[in-house]
Each structure stands twice: as C-alpha cells, then as structure tokens.
mmCIF file of C-alpha atoms in Angstrom:
data_model
loop_
_atom_site.group_PDB
_atom_site.id
_atom_site.type_symbol
_atom_site.label_atom_id
_atom_site.label_comp_id
_atom_site.label_asym_id
_atom_site.label_seq_id
_atom_site.Cartn_x
_atom_site.Cartn_y
_atom_site.Cartn_z
ATOM 1 C CA UNK A 1 -1.774 -19.730 -16.409
ATOM 2 C CA UNK A 2 -1.077 -16.492 -16.117
ATOM 3 C CA UNK A 3 -0.183 -15.234 -12.152
ATOM 4 C CA UNK A 4 -1.905 -11.708 -9.990
ATOM 5 C CA UNK A 5 -0.085 -10.919 -6.823
ATOM 6 C CA UNK A 6 -2.700 -9.553 -4.437
ATOM 7 C CA UNK A 7 0.279 -7.304 -1.360
ATOM 8 C CA UNK A 8 -2.719 -7.441 1.186
ATOM 9 C CA UNK A 9 -2.701 -3.971 2.777
ATOM 10 C CA UNK A 10 -5.997 -4.204 4.953
ATOM 11 C CA UNK A 11 -4.405 -4.671 8.416
ATOM 12 C CA UNK A 12 -2.800 -1.473 7.342
ATOM 13 C CA UNK A 13 -4.317 1.227 5.406
ATOM 14 C CA UNK A 14 -7.441 -0.253 5.710
ATOM 15 C CA UNK A 15 -7.403 -0.190 9.205
ATOM 16 C CA UNK A 16 -4.840 2.736 9.979
ATOM 17 C CA UNK A 17 -7.654 4.999 9.347
ATOM 18 C CA UNK A 18 -10.985 3.945 11.083
ATOM 19 C CA UNK A 19 -12.329 5.826 13.535
ATOM 20 C CA UNK A 20 -12.909 3.061 17.017
ATOM 21 C CA UNK A 21 -9.333 1.939 18.658
ATOM 22 C CA UNK A 22 -9.432 -1.241 16.622
ATOM 23 C CA UNK A 23 -7.956 -3.588 19.750
ATOM 24 C CA UNK A 24 -4.588 -5.105 19.573
ATOM 25 C CA UNK A 25 -5.685 -9.309 19.510
ATOM 26 C CA UNK A 26 -8.422 -8.033 16.948
ATOM 27 C CA UNK A 27 -6.109 -7.500 14.601
ATOM 28 C CA UNK A 28 -3.454 -10.338 15.402
ATOM 29 C CA UNK A 29 -6.745 -12.718 15.247
ATOM 30 C CA UNK A 30 -7.129 -10.576 11.533
ATOM 31 C CA UNK A 31 -3.377 -10.341 10.281
ATOM 32 C CA UNK A 32 -3.477 -14.945 11.395
ATOM 33 C CA UNK A 33 -7.168 -15.372 9.360
ATOM 34 C CA UNK A 34 -5.272 -13.608 6.071
ATOM 35 C CA UNK A 35 -1.998 -15.782 6.423
ATOM 36 C CA UNK A 36 -3.706 -18.691 6.091
ATOM 37 C CA UNK A 37 -5.419 -17.231 2.390
ATOM 38 C CA UNK A 38 -2.036 -18.026 0.284
ATOM 39 C CA UNK A 39 -0.416 -14.099 0.085
ATOM 40 C CA UNK A 40 3.222 -13.679 0.224
ATOM 41 C CA UNK A 41 3.051 -10.431 1.024
ATOM 42 C CA UNK A 42 0.866 -8.583 3.558
ATOM 43 C CA UNK A 43 1.011 -4.867 5.335
ATOM 44 C CA UNK A 44 0.608 -5.468 8.779
ATOM 45 C CA UNK A 45 1.886 -2.835 11.220
ATOM 46 C CA UNK A 46 2.960 1.135 10.478
ATOM 47 C CA UNK A 47 5.860 2.874 12.831
ATOM 48 C CA UNK A 48 4.725 6.206 12.539
ATOM 49 C CA UNK A 49 3.419 9.067 15.667
ATOM 50 C CA UNK A 50 0.669 7.960 17.270
ATOM 51 C CA UNK A 51 0.244 11.389 17.690
ATOM 52 C CA UNK A 52 -1.050 11.346 14.297
ATOM 53 C CA UNK A 53 -1.765 7.596 13.960
ATOM 54 C CA UNK A 54 -2.623 6.273 17.293
ATOM 55 C CA UNK A 55 -4.738 3.526 15.304
ATOM 56 C CA UNK A 56 -1.289 2.021 14.699
ATOM 57 C CA UNK A 57 0.245 2.817 17.926
ATOM 58 C CA UNK A 58 0.022 -1.036 18.666
ATOM 59 C CA UNK A 59 2.008 -2.056 15.772
ATOM 60 C CA UNK A 60 5.068 -3.578 17.836
ATOM 61 C CA UNK A 61 2.307 -5.854 19.731
ATOM 62 C CA UNK A 62 0.908 -6.873 16.164
ATOM 63 C CA UNK A 63 3.673 -8.182 15.329
ATOM 64 C CA UNK A 64 4.678 -9.771 18.025
ATOM 65 C CA UNK A 65 1.322 -11.554 18.691
ATOM 66 C CA UNK A 66 0.782 -12.872 14.842
ATOM 67 C CA UNK A 67 0.937 -16.118 13.857
ATOM 68 C CA UNK A 68 3.954 -15.889 11.946
ATOM 69 C CA UNK A 69 3.131 -18.106 8.001
ATOM 70 C CA UNK A 70 6.262 -19.687 6.353
ATOM 71 C CA UNK A 71 6.734 -18.254 3.196
ATOM 72 C CA UNK A 72 4.540 -15.039 4.122
ATOM 73 C CA UNK A 73 6.371 -11.451 4.191
ATOM 74 C CA UNK A 74 5.288 -9.229 7.191
ATOM 75 C CA UNK A 75 6.078 -5.830 5.852
ATOM 76 C CA UNK A 76 5.654 -2.117 7.989
ATOM 77 C CA UNK A 77 5.412 1.002 6.671
ATOM 78 C CA UNK A 78 8.555 3.444 7.987
ATOM 79 C CA UNK A 79 8.680 7.086 7.549
ATOM 80 C CA UNK A 80 11.778 7.773 9.981
ATOM 81 C CA UNK A 81 14.967 6.149 11.421
ATOM 82 C CA UNK A 82 12.945 6.168 14.410
ATOM 83 C CA UNK A 83 9.874 4.158 12.434
ATOM 84 C CA UNK A 84 13.206 1.944 10.806
ATOM 85 C CA UNK A 85 13.967 1.258 15.052
ATOM 86 C CA UNK A 86 11.286 0.105 15.548
ATOM 87 C CA UNK A 87 10.051 -2.254 12.314
ATOM 88 C CA UNK A 88 13.383 -3.921 13.244
ATOM 89 C CA UNK A 89 12.779 -4.431 16.990
ATOM 90 C CA UNK A 90 9.193 -5.531 16.030
ATOM 91 C CA UNK A 91 11.307 -8.017 13.128
ATOM 92 C CA UNK A 92 9.117 -6.777 10.000
ATOM 93 C CA UNK A 93 10.692 -8.859 7.159
ATOM 94 C CA UNK A 94 10.914 -5.468 5.111
ATOM 95 C CA UNK A 95 9.888 -2.596 5.343
ATOM 96 C CA UNK A 96 7.864 0.711 3.492
ATOM 97 C CA UNK A 97 9.163 4.463 2.794
ATOM 98 C CA UNK A 98 6.470 6.943 1.413
ATOM 99 C CA UNK A 99 6.154 9.621 -0.989
ATOM 100 C CA UNK A 100 4.312 11.764 -2.617
ATOM 101 C CA UNK A 101 4.359 13.381 -6.315
ATOM 102 C CA UNK A 102 2.287 16.314 -6.133
ATOM 103 C CA UNK A 103 3.223 18.692 -3.506
ATOM 104 C CA UNK A 104 0.255 19.507 -2.081
ATOM 105 C CA UNK A 105 -0.385 16.159 -1.022
ATOM 106 C CA UNK A 106 3.286 15.627 0.258
ATOM 107 C CA UNK A 107 2.703 18.951 2.130
ATOM 108 C CA UNK A 108 -0.412 17.917 4.082
ATOM 109 C CA UNK A 109 0.817 14.292 4.276
ATOM 110 C CA UNK A 110 4.193 14.818 5.827
ATOM 111 C CA UNK A 111 4.477 18.537 6.299
ATOM 112 C CA UNK A 112 7.709 18.448 3.460
ATOM 113 C CA UNK A 113 8.709 18.774 0.256
ATOM 114 C CA UNK A 114 8.490 16.149 -2.034
ATOM 115 C CA UNK A 115 12.924 16.394 -2.748
ATOM 116 C CA UNK A 116 12.707 16.991 1.168
ATOM 117 C CA UNK A 117 10.931 13.959 2.433
ATOM 118 C CA UNK A 118 12.774 11.916 -0.447
ATOM 119 C CA UNK A 119 15.829 13.738 1.668
ATOM 120 C CA UNK A 120 14.617 12.228 4.488
ATOM 121 C CA UNK A 121 14.059 8.301 2.961
ATOM 122 C CA UNK A 122 18.107 8.431 1.617
ATOM 123 C CA UNK A 123 19.010 7.324 5.450
ATOM 124 C CA UNK A 124 15.998 4.880 6.292
ATOM 125 C CA UNK A 125 17.769 3.425 2.742
ATOM 126 C CA UNK A 126 20.999 2.747 3.436
ATOM 127 C CA UNK A 127 20.255 1.766 7.057
ATOM 128 C CA UNK A 128 17.656 -1.205 5.168
ATOM 129 C CA UNK A 129 20.830 -2.191 3.131
ATOM 130 C CA UNK A 130 23.673 -2.417 6.293
ATOM 131 C CA UNK A 131 20.072 -4.882 7.406
ATOM 132 C CA UNK A 132 19.487 -6.221 3.895
ATOM 133 C CA UNK A 133 16.056 -5.704 4.841
ATOM 134 C CA UNK A 134 13.510 -4.944 1.785
ATOM 135 C CA UNK A 135 12.337 -2.139 0.768
ATOM 136 C CA UNK A 136 9.032 -0.783 -0.975
ATOM 137 C CA UNK A 137 8.245 2.351 -2.116
ATOM 138 C CA UNK A 138 5.552 4.158 -2.294
ATOM 139 C CA UNK A 139 4.222 6.693 -4.910
ATOM 140 C CA UNK A 140 1.106 8.603 -3.773
ATOM 141 C CA UNK A 141 -1.852 10.721 -6.213
ATOM 142 C CA UNK A 142 0.022 9.734 -9.433
ATOM 143 C CA UNK A 143 -2.589 11.060 -10.968
ATOM 144 C CA UNK A 144 -5.072 13.645 -9.095
ATOM 145 C CA UNK A 145 -4.513 15.243 -6.328
ATOM 146 C CA UNK A 146 -7.041 16.745 -3.559
ATOM 147 C CA UNK A 147 -4.786 19.157 -3.223
ATOM 148 C CA UNK A 148 -3.104 20.001 -7.176
ATOM 149 C CA UNK A 149 -6.047 18.617 -9.781
ATOM 150 C CA UNK A 150 -4.282 16.311 -11.744
ATOM 151 C CA UNK A 151 -0.885 15.255 -12.264
ATOM 152 C CA UNK A 152 1.449 14.844 -14.262
ATOM 153 C CA UNK A 153 2.933 11.281 -15.552
ATOM 154 C CA UNK A 154 6.492 12.912 -15.842
ATOM 155 C CA UNK A 155 6.191 13.462 -11.884
ATOM 156 C CA UNK A 156 5.659 10.226 -10.958
ATOM 157 C CA UNK A 157 7.949 8.555 -13.259
ATOM 158 C CA UNK A 158 10.610 11.315 -11.742
ATOM 159 C CA UNK A 159 10.065 10.245 -7.964
ATOM 160 C CA UNK A 160 9.475 7.306 -9.182
ATOM 161 C CA UNK A 161 13.487 7.179 -10.469
ATOM 162 C CA UNK A 162 14.660 8.910 -7.053
ATOM 163 C CA UNK A 163 13.148 5.289 -5.077
ATOM 164 C CA UNK A 164 14.072 2.677 -7.219
ATOM 165 C CA UNK A 165 17.772 4.762 -7.410
ATOM 166 C CA UNK A 166 17.088 4.195 -3.176
ATOM 167 C CA UNK A 167 17.404 1.104 -3.841
ATOM 168 C CA UNK A 168 13.556 -0.049 -3.325
ATOM 169 C CA UNK A 169 12.645 -3.326 -5.368
ATOM 170 C CA UNK A 170 9.049 -2.651 -5.590
ATOM 171 C CA UNK A 171 7.386 0.282 -6.587
ATOM 172 C CA UNK A 172 2.926 0.891 -5.870
ATOM 173 C CA UNK A 173 1.385 3.581 -7.420
ATOM 174 C CA UNK A 174 -1.153 4.944 -5.229
ATOM 175 C CA UNK A 175 -5.031 6.551 -7.182
ATOM 176 C CA UNK A 176 -5.124 7.937 -3.318
ATOM 177 C CA UNK A 177 -8.380 9.760 -3.891
ATOM 178 C CA UNK A 178 -9.477 6.596 -6.099
ATOM 179 C CA UNK A 179 -10.231 8.874 -9.394
ATOM 180 C CA UNK A 180 -8.142 7.564 -12.195
ATOM 181 C CA UNK A 181 -9.713 6.945 -15.191
ATOM 182 C CA UNK A 182 -7.833 3.611 -17.215
ATOM 183 C CA UNK A 183 -6.629 6.688 -20.014
ATOM 184 C CA UNK A 184 -5.155 8.161 -16.791
ATOM 185 C CA UNK A 185 -3.314 5.643 -15.451
ATOM 186 C CA UNK A 186 -2.119 4.192 -19.121
ATOM 187 C CA UNK A 187 -1.063 7.840 -19.554
ATOM 188 C CA UNK A 188 0.926 7.567 -16.244
ATOM 189 C CA UNK A 189 2.037 4.056 -16.858
ATOM 190 C CA UNK A 190 3.710 5.159 -20.118
ATOM 191 C CA UNK A 191 5.493 7.551 -18.422
ATOM 192 C CA UNK A 192 6.684 4.830 -15.388
ATOM 193 C CA UNK A 193 7.185 2.501 -18.116
ATOM 194 C CA UNK A 194 10.418 4.472 -19.336
ATOM 195 C CA UNK A 195 11.927 4.380 -16.149
ATOM 196 C CA UNK A 196 11.980 0.508 -14.753
ATOM 197 C CA UNK A 197 10.135 -2.563 -16.531
ATOM 198 C CA UNK A 198 6.737 -3.474 -14.893
ATOM 199 C CA UNK A 199 7.772 -6.393 -12.496
ATOM 200 C CA UNK A 200 9.067 -3.104 -10.808
ATOM 201 C CA UNK A 201 5.606 -1.426 -10.486
ATOM 202 C CA UNK A 202 2.629 -2.271 -8.194
ATOM 203 C CA UNK A 203 -0.851 -0.638 -8.813
ATOM 204 C CA UNK A 204 -2.173 0.338 -5.829
ATOM 205 C CA UNK A 205 -6.615 2.269 -7.004
ATOM 206 C CA UNK A 206 -8.792 3.364 -4.578
ATOM 207 C CA UNK A 207 -12.221 2.449 -5.440
ATOM 208 C CA UNK A 208 -14.095 5.736 -4.535
ATOM 209 C CA UNK A 209 -15.579 6.301 -7.442
ATOM 210 C CA UNK A 210 -15.800 2.261 -8.330
ATOM 211 C CA UNK A 211 -13.723 1.916 -11.272
ATOM 212 C CA UNK A 212 -10.688 0.554 -9.056
ATOM 213 C CA UNK A 213 -10.982 -3.373 -11.153
ATOM 214 C CA UNK A 214 -11.172 -1.382 -14.272
ATOM 215 C CA UNK A 215 -7.763 0.053 -13.791
ATOM 216 C CA UNK A 216 -6.234 -2.375 -12.062
ATOM 217 C CA UNK A 217 -7.411 -4.267 -15.500
ATOM 218 C CA UNK A 218 -5.618 -1.535 -17.559
ATOM 219 C CA UNK A 219 -2.075 -2.290 -15.657
ATOM 220 C CA UNK A 220 -2.722 -5.383 -16.000
ATOM 221 C CA UNK A 221 -2.936 -4.997 -19.891
ATOM 222 C CA UNK A 222 0.463 -2.668 -19.704
ATOM 223 C CA UNK A 223 2.181 -5.403 -17.874
ATOM 224 C CA UNK A 224 1.660 -5.138 -13.803
ATOM 225 C CA UNK A 225 0.934 -8.213 -12.389
ATOM 226 C CA UNK A 226 0.971 -6.952 -8.632
ATOM 227 C CA UNK A 227 -1.697 -4.490 -6.856
ATOM 228 C CA UNK A 228 -2.274 -3.945 -3.467
ATOM 229 C CA UNK A 229 -6.196 -4.361 -2.350
ATOM 230 C CA UNK A 230 -7.576 -4.245 1.599
ATOM 231 C CA UNK A 231 -9.816 -7.425 2.012
ATOM 232 C CA UNK A 232 -13.525 -6.240 3.172
ATOM 233 C CA UNK A 233 -11.718 -3.045 1.094
ATOM 234 C CA UNK A 234 -11.416 -1.200 4.376
ATOM 235 C CA UNK A 235 -9.428 2.168 4.762
ATOM 236 C CA UNK A 236 -9.150 5.429 3.219
ATOM 237 C CA UNK A 237 -6.336 7.718 3.694
ATOM 238 C CA UNK A 238 -6.874 10.876 6.917
ATOM 239 C CA UNK A 239 -5.257 13.202 4.308
ATOM 240 C CA UNK A 240 -7.407 12.861 1.120
ATOM 241 C CA UNK A 241 -10.484 14.326 1.600
ATOM 242 C CA UNK A 242 -12.974 11.973 -0.129
ATOM 243 C CA UNK A 243 -10.856 9.463 -0.175
ATOM 244 C CA UNK A 244 -13.174 5.697 0.349
ATOM 245 C CA UNK A 245 -11.217 3.831 0.770
ATOM 246 C CA UNK A 246 -8.826 1.154 -1.338
ATOM 247 C CA UNK A 247 -10.515 -1.708 -3.320
ATOM 248 C CA UNK A 248 -11.463 -5.225 -1.971
ATOM 249 C CA UNK A 249 -9.238 -7.767 -1.824
ATOM 250 C CA UNK A 250 -12.098 -10.221 -3.111
ATOM 251 C CA UNK A 251 -13.221 -8.412 -5.497
ATOM 252 C CA UNK A 252 -9.731 -7.997 -7.435
ATOM 253 C CA UNK A 253 -9.261 -12.199 -7.010
ATOM 254 C CA UNK A 254 -12.811 -12.391 -8.818
ATOM 255 C CA UNK A 255 -11.594 -9.670 -11.777
ATOM 256 C CA UNK A 256 -8.487 -11.173 -11.808
ATOM 257 C CA UNK A 257 -10.793 -15.114 -12.242
ATOM 258 C CA UNK A 258 -12.963 -13.615 -14.732
ATOM 259 C CA UNK A 259 -10.168 -12.480 -16.621
ATOM 260 C CA UNK A 260 -9.168 -16.095 -17.123
ATOM 261 C CA UNK A 261 -5.550 -15.760 -14.480
ATOM 262 C CA UNK A 262 -5.875 -16.882 -11.305
ATOM 263 C CA UNK A 263 -4.478 -14.949 -7.993
ATOM 264 C CA UNK A 264 -3.347 -18.091 -5.387
ATOM 265 C CA UNK A 265 -5.651 -16.672 -3.432
ATOM 266 C CA UNK A 266 -8.057 -19.580 -1.329
ATOM 267 C CA UNK A 267 -11.377 -16.952 -2.118
ATOM 268 C CA UNK A 268 -13.426 -18.737 1.024
ATOM 269 C CA UNK A 269 -10.359 -17.250 3.525
ATOM 270 C CA UNK A 270 -10.950 -14.065 1.497
ATOM 271 C CA UNK A 271 -14.383 -13.823 2.670
ATOM 272 C CA UNK A 272 -14.220 -14.298 6.091
ATOM 273 C CA UNK A 273 -11.606 -11.826 5.947
ATOM 274 C CA UNK A 274 -13.729 -9.317 4.381
ATOM 275 C CA UNK A 275 -16.521 -10.403 7.571
ATOM 276 C CA UNK A 276 -13.721 -10.351 10.522
ATOM 277 C CA UNK A 277 -13.452 -6.891 8.820
ATOM 278 C CA UNK A 278 -16.651 -4.926 8.173
ATOM 279 C CA UNK A 279 -16.885 -6.250 11.710
ATOM 280 C CA UNK A 280 -14.419 -3.831 12.435
ATOM 281 C CA UNK A 281 -15.737 -1.337 11.082
ATOM 282 C CA UNK A 282 -18.734 -1.996 12.759
ATOM 283 C CA UNK A 283 -18.246 -2.338 16.173
ATOM 284 C CA UNK A 284 -17.871 0.154 19.106
#
C-alpha cells in the first residue's frame, strides 16, 4: 500500500500564532502525545526573536522537556546564525530555513528581498553541513501572495533550486494564504518538478478556502508523498492577512485513507491531539 507521510507542524507553526501565551508544560504534553502517533518528523521549536514571535520564546525549554521517542526527528526553525546556535544547543534533530517566492511577503515577513534572504541562509547552510545536521527549506506564497497577488511558478522553481543548491534535503511548498486551487498547484508543481524529483518536495497547504485536501490529492497525482499538517488545524501566519491556518493532520489522514493509501498514524491519538490542541486555543 502506498504511504503518505504527514510532517506534523502543529507544535510550532500551529501554536506560534496563538494569542494566549501557552505554558511550556502544555506544549511539552502535546509533543509527547504526538510522539506516540507514528510521526517520523515533528516541528516543535522556532529560534526566532521573542520580540517578533513571543509564543516561541520557550523553544529551548520545550526541546529540553520532551520525552524523545525513538525514530522521531524533532525539528526547529532557524532564521539566522543565532537561531541555529540556539537550536544546536537545545539538541534539535534537524533545522529549517524559510524563504518566500514573492518579494512583498519576503519584505513583510523578514524585512529583506528574496535575494538578501538567500544570502542570509548561506552561513546557516554551511554550519549545518559542518555539524552534519539535516536542513529543510520552506518556500512561502507558492501560488498567491497577500501583497503581490499571483506568484509565478517559475519564481518558485528558482527559489527551490537555490535552496537545494544550499543543501536542503527537502523543500516544503507553502500555500501561505490558502487560496490555491488544484489547477494552480499543478502549474506550480510542473515548474518545480523541472528542478528536482517529487521526492524532494512536500506540500504545505493552508485550508483557508477549504481546498487543502483537494490540493494534496492533486499533489499526490504529481508524485509528492509528504505533506505538512497541524493537529486540530492549529495556526496560521502572523504576516499573511487572511491566513486561517494549517490543514488538520486528522483531515489529511482521513483523505489519504479514503484514497486507499496509508499514513502509518494512529487515528485515535490524532483525535486526542486535536482535542488537546483545540483546548489550548480555547483556554484563556
């Protein structure tokens, strides 16, 4: 049976945008629960300035507090060398860098152009190679941007090539504002698959318009087998007006199963994780 991997991003990408300051113990409890669900990779930390993303200020404490499950890679976002050093000190298993395919979003998100952002990542990439740490790349706004409108598929392919050249083992393609359609996803994938094989890419599709699972299905037809999702549908992006949040891991699991494929995940634990995630959102 064909297997689809769900890369769980709820503890980082999901929780980073919650208004209530979620206690470290609650974050650890969520990660520990999800560690028993069958995920191979869980993104749990972001070493960014607490001034910009206060919710992630306790990332080192979360990494220190979790009970690490064998065979699970615990990932951290590292936008700069200070973040990389923090992630290494906290013993993150892998890191991620994030760029944009649109100039407007790059300026709004990290206050620099796409070219400048790629230059900033070079020392992180070099440090990751030396430390023998796996590095994943994220590309935001792969079909639509809240500032620039539609994104050129060729631009996405260009950024993907740059990140692959830097040493990223996988590129996560983000529909940041959730406006993509299967048709747009197909055009974008046709461009990026001219750069590398489907195994190099993951889909990260927000469910703002209720089409994330349809976009995942279109991507599966193109050969992609990895998709980012957040348990309980947690999170959005603070720099993307109108982004309602990630597609729920349990919804992706159910769609994959309906297609006659498997995720290797425990549906009951997913549901418990979704309930825990929703409670975090409601409390306070």
